[in-house]
Coordinates of C-alpha atoms in Angstrom, one line a residue:
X1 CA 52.2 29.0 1.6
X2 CA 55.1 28.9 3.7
X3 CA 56.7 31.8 1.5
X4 CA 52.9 33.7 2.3
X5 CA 53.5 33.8 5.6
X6 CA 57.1 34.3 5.9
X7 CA 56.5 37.6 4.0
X8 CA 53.2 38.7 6.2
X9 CA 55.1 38.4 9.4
X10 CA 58.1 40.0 8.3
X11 CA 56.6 42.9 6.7
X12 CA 53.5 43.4 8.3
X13 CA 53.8 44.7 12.3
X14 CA 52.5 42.8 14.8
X15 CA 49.4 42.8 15.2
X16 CA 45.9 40.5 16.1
X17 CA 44.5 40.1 12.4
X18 CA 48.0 39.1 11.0
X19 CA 49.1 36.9 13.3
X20 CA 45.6 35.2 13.4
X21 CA 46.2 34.7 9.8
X22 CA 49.0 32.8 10.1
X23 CA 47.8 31.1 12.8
X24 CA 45.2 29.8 10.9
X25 CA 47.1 28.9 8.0
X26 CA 49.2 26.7 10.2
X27 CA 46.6 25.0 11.7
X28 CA 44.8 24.3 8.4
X29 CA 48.2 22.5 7.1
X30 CA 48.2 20.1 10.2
X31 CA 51.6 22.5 11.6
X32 CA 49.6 22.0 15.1
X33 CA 53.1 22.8 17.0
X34 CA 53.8 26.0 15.2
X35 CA 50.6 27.2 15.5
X36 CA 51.1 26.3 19.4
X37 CA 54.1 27.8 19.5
X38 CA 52.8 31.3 18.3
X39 CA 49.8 31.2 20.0
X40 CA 52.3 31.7 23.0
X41 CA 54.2 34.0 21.3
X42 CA 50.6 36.3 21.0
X43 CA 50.1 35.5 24.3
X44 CA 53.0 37.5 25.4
X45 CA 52.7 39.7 23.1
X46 CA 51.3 43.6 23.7
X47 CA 50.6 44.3 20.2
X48 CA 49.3 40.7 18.7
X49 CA 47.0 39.6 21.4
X50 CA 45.0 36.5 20.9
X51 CA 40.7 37.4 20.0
X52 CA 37.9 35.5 20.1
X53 CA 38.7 34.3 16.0
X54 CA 42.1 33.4 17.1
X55 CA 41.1 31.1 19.8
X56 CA 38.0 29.9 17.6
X57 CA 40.8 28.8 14.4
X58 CA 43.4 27.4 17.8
X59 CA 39.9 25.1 18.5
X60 CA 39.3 24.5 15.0
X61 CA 42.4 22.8 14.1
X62 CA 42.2 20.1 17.4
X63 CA 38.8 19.7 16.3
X64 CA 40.1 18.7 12.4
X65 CA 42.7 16.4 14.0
X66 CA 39.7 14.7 16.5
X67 CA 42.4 16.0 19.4
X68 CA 39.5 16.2 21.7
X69 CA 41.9 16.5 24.9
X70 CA 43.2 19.6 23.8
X71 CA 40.2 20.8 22.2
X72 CA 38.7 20.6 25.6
X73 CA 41.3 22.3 26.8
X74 CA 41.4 25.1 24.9
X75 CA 38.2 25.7 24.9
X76 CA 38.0 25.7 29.1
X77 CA 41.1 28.3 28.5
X78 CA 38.4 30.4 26.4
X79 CA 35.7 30.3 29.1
X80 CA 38.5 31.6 31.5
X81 CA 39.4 34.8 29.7
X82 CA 36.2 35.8 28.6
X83 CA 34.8 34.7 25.6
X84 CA 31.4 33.1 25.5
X85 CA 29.9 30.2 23.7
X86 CA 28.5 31.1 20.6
X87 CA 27.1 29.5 17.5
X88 CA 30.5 29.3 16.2
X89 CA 32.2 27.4 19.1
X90 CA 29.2 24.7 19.4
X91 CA 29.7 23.8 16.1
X92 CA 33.9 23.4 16.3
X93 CA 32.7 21.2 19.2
X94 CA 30.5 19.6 17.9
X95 CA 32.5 18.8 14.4
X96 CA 35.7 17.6 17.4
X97 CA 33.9 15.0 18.9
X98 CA 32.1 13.9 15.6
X99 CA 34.9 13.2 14.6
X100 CA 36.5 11.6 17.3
X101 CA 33.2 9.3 17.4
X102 CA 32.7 10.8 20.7
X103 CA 28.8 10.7 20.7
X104 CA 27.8 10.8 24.1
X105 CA 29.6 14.2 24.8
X106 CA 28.5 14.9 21.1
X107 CA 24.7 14.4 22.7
X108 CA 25.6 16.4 26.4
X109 CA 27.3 19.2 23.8
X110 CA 23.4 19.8 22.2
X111 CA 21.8 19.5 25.4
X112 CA 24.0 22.8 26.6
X113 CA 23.4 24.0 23.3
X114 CA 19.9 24.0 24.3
X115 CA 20.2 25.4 27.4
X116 CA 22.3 28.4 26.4
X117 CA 19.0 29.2 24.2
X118 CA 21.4 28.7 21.0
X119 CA 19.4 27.1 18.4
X120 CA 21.4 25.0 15.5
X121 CA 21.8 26.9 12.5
X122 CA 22.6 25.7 8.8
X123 CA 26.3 24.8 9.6
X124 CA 25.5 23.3 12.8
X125 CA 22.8 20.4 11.2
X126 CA 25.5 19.6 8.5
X127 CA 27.7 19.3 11.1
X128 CA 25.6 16.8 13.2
X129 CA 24.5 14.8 9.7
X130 CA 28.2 14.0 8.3
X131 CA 28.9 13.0 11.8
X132 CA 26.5 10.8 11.6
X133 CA 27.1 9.8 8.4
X134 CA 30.3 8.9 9.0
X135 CA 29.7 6.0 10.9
X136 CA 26.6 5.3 9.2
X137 CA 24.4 6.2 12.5
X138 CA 21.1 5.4 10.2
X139 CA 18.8 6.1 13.2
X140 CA 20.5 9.7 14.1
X141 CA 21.0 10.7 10.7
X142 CA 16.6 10.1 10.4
X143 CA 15.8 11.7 13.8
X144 CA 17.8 15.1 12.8
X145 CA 16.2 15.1 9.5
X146 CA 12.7 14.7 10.7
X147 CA 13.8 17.6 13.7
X148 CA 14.9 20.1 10.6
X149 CA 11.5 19.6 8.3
X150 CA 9.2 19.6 11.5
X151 CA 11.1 22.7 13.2
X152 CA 13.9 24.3 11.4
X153 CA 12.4 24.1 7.8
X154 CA 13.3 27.8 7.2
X155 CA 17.0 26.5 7.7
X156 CA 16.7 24.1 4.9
X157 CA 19.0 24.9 1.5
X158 CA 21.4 23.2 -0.6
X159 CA 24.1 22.8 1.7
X160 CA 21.9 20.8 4.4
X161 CA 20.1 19.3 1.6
X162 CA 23.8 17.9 0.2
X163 CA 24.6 16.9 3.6
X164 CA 21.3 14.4 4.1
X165 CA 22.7 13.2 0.8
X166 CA 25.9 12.1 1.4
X167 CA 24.8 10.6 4.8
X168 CA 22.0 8.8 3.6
X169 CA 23.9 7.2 0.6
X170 CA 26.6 6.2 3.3
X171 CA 23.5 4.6 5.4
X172 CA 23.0 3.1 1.9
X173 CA 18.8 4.6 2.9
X174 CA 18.6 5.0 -1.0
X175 CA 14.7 5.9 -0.1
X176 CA 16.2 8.8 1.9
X177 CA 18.7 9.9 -0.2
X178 CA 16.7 10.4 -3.2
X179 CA 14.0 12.1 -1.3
X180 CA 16.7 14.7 -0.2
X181 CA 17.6 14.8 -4.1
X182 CA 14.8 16.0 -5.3
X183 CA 14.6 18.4 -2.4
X184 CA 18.2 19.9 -4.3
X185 CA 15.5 20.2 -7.3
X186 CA 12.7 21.6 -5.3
X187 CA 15.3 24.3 -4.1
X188 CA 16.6 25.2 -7.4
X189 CA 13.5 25.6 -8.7
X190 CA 12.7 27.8 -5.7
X191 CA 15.7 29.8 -6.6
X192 CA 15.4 30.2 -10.4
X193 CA 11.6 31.2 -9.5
X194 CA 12.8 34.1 -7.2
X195 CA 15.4 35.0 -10.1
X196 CA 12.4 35.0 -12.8
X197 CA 10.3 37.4 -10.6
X198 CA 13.4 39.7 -10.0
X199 CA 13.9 39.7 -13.3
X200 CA 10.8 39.8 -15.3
X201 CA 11.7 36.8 -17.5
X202 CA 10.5 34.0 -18.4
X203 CA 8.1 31.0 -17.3
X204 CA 8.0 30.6 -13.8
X205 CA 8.9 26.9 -12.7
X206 CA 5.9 25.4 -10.1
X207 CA 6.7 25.1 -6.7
X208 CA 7.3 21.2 -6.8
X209 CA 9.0 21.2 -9.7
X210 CA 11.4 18.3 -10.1
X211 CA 13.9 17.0 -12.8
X212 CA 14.2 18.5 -15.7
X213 CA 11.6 21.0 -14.9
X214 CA 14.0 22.8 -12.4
X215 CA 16.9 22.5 -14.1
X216 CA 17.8 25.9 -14.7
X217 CA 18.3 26.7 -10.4
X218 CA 20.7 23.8 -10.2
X219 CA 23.9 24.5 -11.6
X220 CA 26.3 22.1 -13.2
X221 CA 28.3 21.4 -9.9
X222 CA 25.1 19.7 -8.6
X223 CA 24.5 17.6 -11.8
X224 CA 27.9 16.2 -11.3
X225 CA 27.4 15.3 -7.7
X226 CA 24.2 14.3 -8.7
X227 CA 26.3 11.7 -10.8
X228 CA 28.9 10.6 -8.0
X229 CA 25.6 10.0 -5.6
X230 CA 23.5 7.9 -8.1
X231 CA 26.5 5.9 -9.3
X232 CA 27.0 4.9 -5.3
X233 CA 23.4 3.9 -4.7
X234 CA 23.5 1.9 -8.4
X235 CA 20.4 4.4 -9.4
X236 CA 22.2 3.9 -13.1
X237 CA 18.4 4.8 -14.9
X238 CA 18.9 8.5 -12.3
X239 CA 22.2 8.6 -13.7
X240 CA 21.3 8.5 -17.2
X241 CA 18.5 11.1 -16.7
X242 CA 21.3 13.5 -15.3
X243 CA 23.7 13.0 -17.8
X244 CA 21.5 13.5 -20.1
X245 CA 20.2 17.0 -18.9
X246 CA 24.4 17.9 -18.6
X247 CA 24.7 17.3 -22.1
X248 CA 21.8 18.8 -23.3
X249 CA 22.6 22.1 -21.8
X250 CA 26.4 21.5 -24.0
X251 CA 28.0 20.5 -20.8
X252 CA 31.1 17.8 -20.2
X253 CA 30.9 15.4 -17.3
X254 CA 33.5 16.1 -15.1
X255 CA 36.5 14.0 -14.2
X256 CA 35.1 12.9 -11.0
X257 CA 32.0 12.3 -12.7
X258 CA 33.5 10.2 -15.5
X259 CA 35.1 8.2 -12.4
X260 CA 31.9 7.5 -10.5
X261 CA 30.4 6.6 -13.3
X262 CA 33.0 3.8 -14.7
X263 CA 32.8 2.6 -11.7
X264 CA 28.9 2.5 -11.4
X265 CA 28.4 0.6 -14.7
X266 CA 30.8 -1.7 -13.5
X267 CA 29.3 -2.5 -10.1
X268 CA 26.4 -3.5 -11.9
X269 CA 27.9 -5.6 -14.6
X270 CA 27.6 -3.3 -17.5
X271 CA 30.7 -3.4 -18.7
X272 CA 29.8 -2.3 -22.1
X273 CA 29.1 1.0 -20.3
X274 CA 31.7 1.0 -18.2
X275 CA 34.6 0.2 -21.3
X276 CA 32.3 3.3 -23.2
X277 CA 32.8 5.6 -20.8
X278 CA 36.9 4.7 -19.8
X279 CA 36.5 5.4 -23.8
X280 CA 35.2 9.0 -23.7
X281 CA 38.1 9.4 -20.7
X282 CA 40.8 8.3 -23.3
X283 CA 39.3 10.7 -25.9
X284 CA 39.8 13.6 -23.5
X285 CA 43.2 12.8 -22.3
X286 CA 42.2 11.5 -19.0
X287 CA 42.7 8.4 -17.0
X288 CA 40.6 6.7 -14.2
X289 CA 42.3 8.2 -10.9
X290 CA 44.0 5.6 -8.5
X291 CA 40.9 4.5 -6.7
X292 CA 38.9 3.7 -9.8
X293 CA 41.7 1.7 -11.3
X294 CA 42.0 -0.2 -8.6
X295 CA 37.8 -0.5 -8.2
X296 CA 37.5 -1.6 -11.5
X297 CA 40.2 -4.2 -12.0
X298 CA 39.0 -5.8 -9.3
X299 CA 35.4 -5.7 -10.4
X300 CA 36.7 -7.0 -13.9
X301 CA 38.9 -9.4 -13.1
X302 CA 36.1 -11.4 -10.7
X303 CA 34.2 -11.1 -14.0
X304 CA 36.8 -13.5 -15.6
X305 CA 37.4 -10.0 -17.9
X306 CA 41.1 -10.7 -17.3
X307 CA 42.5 -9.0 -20.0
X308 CA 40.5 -6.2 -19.8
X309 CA 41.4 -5.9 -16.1
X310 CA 45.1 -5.5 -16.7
X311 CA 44.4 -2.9 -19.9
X312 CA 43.7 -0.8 -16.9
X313 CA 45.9 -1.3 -14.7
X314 CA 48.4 -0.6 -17.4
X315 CA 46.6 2.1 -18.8
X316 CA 47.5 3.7 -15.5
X317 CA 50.7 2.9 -14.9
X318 CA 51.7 4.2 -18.2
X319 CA 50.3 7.6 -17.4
X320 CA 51.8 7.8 -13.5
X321 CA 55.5 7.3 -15.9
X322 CA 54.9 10.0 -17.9
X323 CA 53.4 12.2 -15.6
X324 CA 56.8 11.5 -13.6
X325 CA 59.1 12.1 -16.8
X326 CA 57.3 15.3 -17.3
X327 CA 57.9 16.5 -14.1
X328 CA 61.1 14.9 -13.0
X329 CA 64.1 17.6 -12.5
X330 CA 65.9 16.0 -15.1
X331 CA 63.2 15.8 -17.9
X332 CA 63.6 19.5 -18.7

């Protein structure tokens, strides 16, 4: 990256777009003091002067880092040359204080919302619900999901759908979390409806079609997620229903699926599972990331599975070494 923009402001001419760019890029790799630093250098600039987007991407990187003092900041410095409060800015904002767990500005930042007749969109729920989710803000994370289905159901697709997910399974609300699963489904099988009707093909999925019956409008990326989320609530019967429709289509559980759900057999003391699937892992050449390893010795060795618990940790161990002897300078 740094080679990327080395070259773009050497042999590009100054101007808005590139140095944005950059800026961005900066910002995005946590280089908060460079991309200060040529901020001021557009500034002063007469042929790189800072737009709207650059100022939006300068408030987008405090708002990554929960810097909510210069956030603020910056975003008073907006107001002063010009540029208005838009959907865009509420939700940098908004995603700022989430972050910062700053919830009572979080709430005064929707009430302005409000008042500057700037309804939430998509990005701007998902926004609000992994804030939530975050710290596990049950209550919040129900009252914005009732506010989308009775107001905003129009703004309802995968993305906010995902969102409720992975909030609710934090608020460990399995109830919740499965209703917005099957609302994944109900969307997918909206979707691969439209397609059919486009197209002319095929047998048109019913409107509440669930499961297996809407399989074909969810792709593979949500089975897998699918996976992770079950495997973290302990649904293991939802799990097996998934993985089942994955490999019936001739698909391969991904790596992070294959983690989630060593782990998930384990948490529940299947450990006959659990050793199958590490099985299928060693099959295909992989082994558990750091975080599994570490989950599932644990889990083992308060089993009494001693043994078992240290095949693991080895198992891992030996593949960090050779991963470091076949990249090591010297190794070649």
């Amino acid at each position: 990256m740094q080679s990327v923009m080395e070259t773009m402001m050497r042999q590009v001419p100054p101007n808005p777009v590139t140095a944005t760019t950059v800026l961005d890029m900066l910002g995005k790799s946590g280089r908060i003091a460079e991309m200060e630093a040529l901020l001021q250098d557009m500034k002063s600039s007469q042929d790189a002067q800072p737009t709207s987007v650059t100022y939006h991407q300068v408030l987008n990187a405090y708002a990554k880092t929960a810097d909510v003092t210069k956030m603020e900041k910056i975003h008073e410095e907006m107001a002063a040359v010009g540029i208005k409060d838009s959907n865009v800015t509420f939700n940098i904002l908004a995603d700022g204080y989430g972050r910062a767990k700053r919830f009572e500005q979080l709430e005064d930042l929707l009430k302005k919302r409000e008042e500057a007749n700037i309804p939430l969109d998509e990005l701007g729920y998902c926004v609000l619900v992994a804030s939530y989710g975050r710290v596990r803000a049950a209550p919040q994370v129900k009252r914005l999901a009732d506010n989308i289905r009775l107001h905003y159901p129009h703004l309802i697709c995968k993305k906010v759908a995902w969102a409720f997910v992975d909030s609710f399974c934090r608020c460990r609300d399995i109830a919740s979390m499965k209703e917005w699963m099957e609302e994944v489904y109900r969307i997918g099988s909206a979707h691969a409806a439209e397609q059919q009707q486009q197209n002319g093909t095929g047998v048109i999925p019913p409107s509440g079609a669930t499961s297996k019956e809407a399989a074909p409008g969810v792709t593979e990326s949500d089975q897998m997620a699918m996976v992770s989320y079950y495997c973290r609530a302990g649904l293991m019967d939802e799990v097996t229903v998934v993985v089942d429709e994955i490999e019936t289509k001739g698909g391969e559980l991904s790596y992070s699926a294959l983690n989630a759900l060593a782990r998930g057999y384990a948490t529940i003391g299947r450990f006959d599972f659990a050793v199958k699937v590490l099985h299928k892992m060693r099959d295909r050449n992989l082994v558990p990331d750091s975080s599994t390893t570490l989950a599932l010795s644990s889990i083992f060795l308060k089993a009494g599975l001693h043994e078992q618990a240290q095949q693991i940790v080895q198992w891992r161990r030996q593949y960090a070494a050779a991963a470091e002897a076949e990249y090591s300078p010297g190794s070649a």
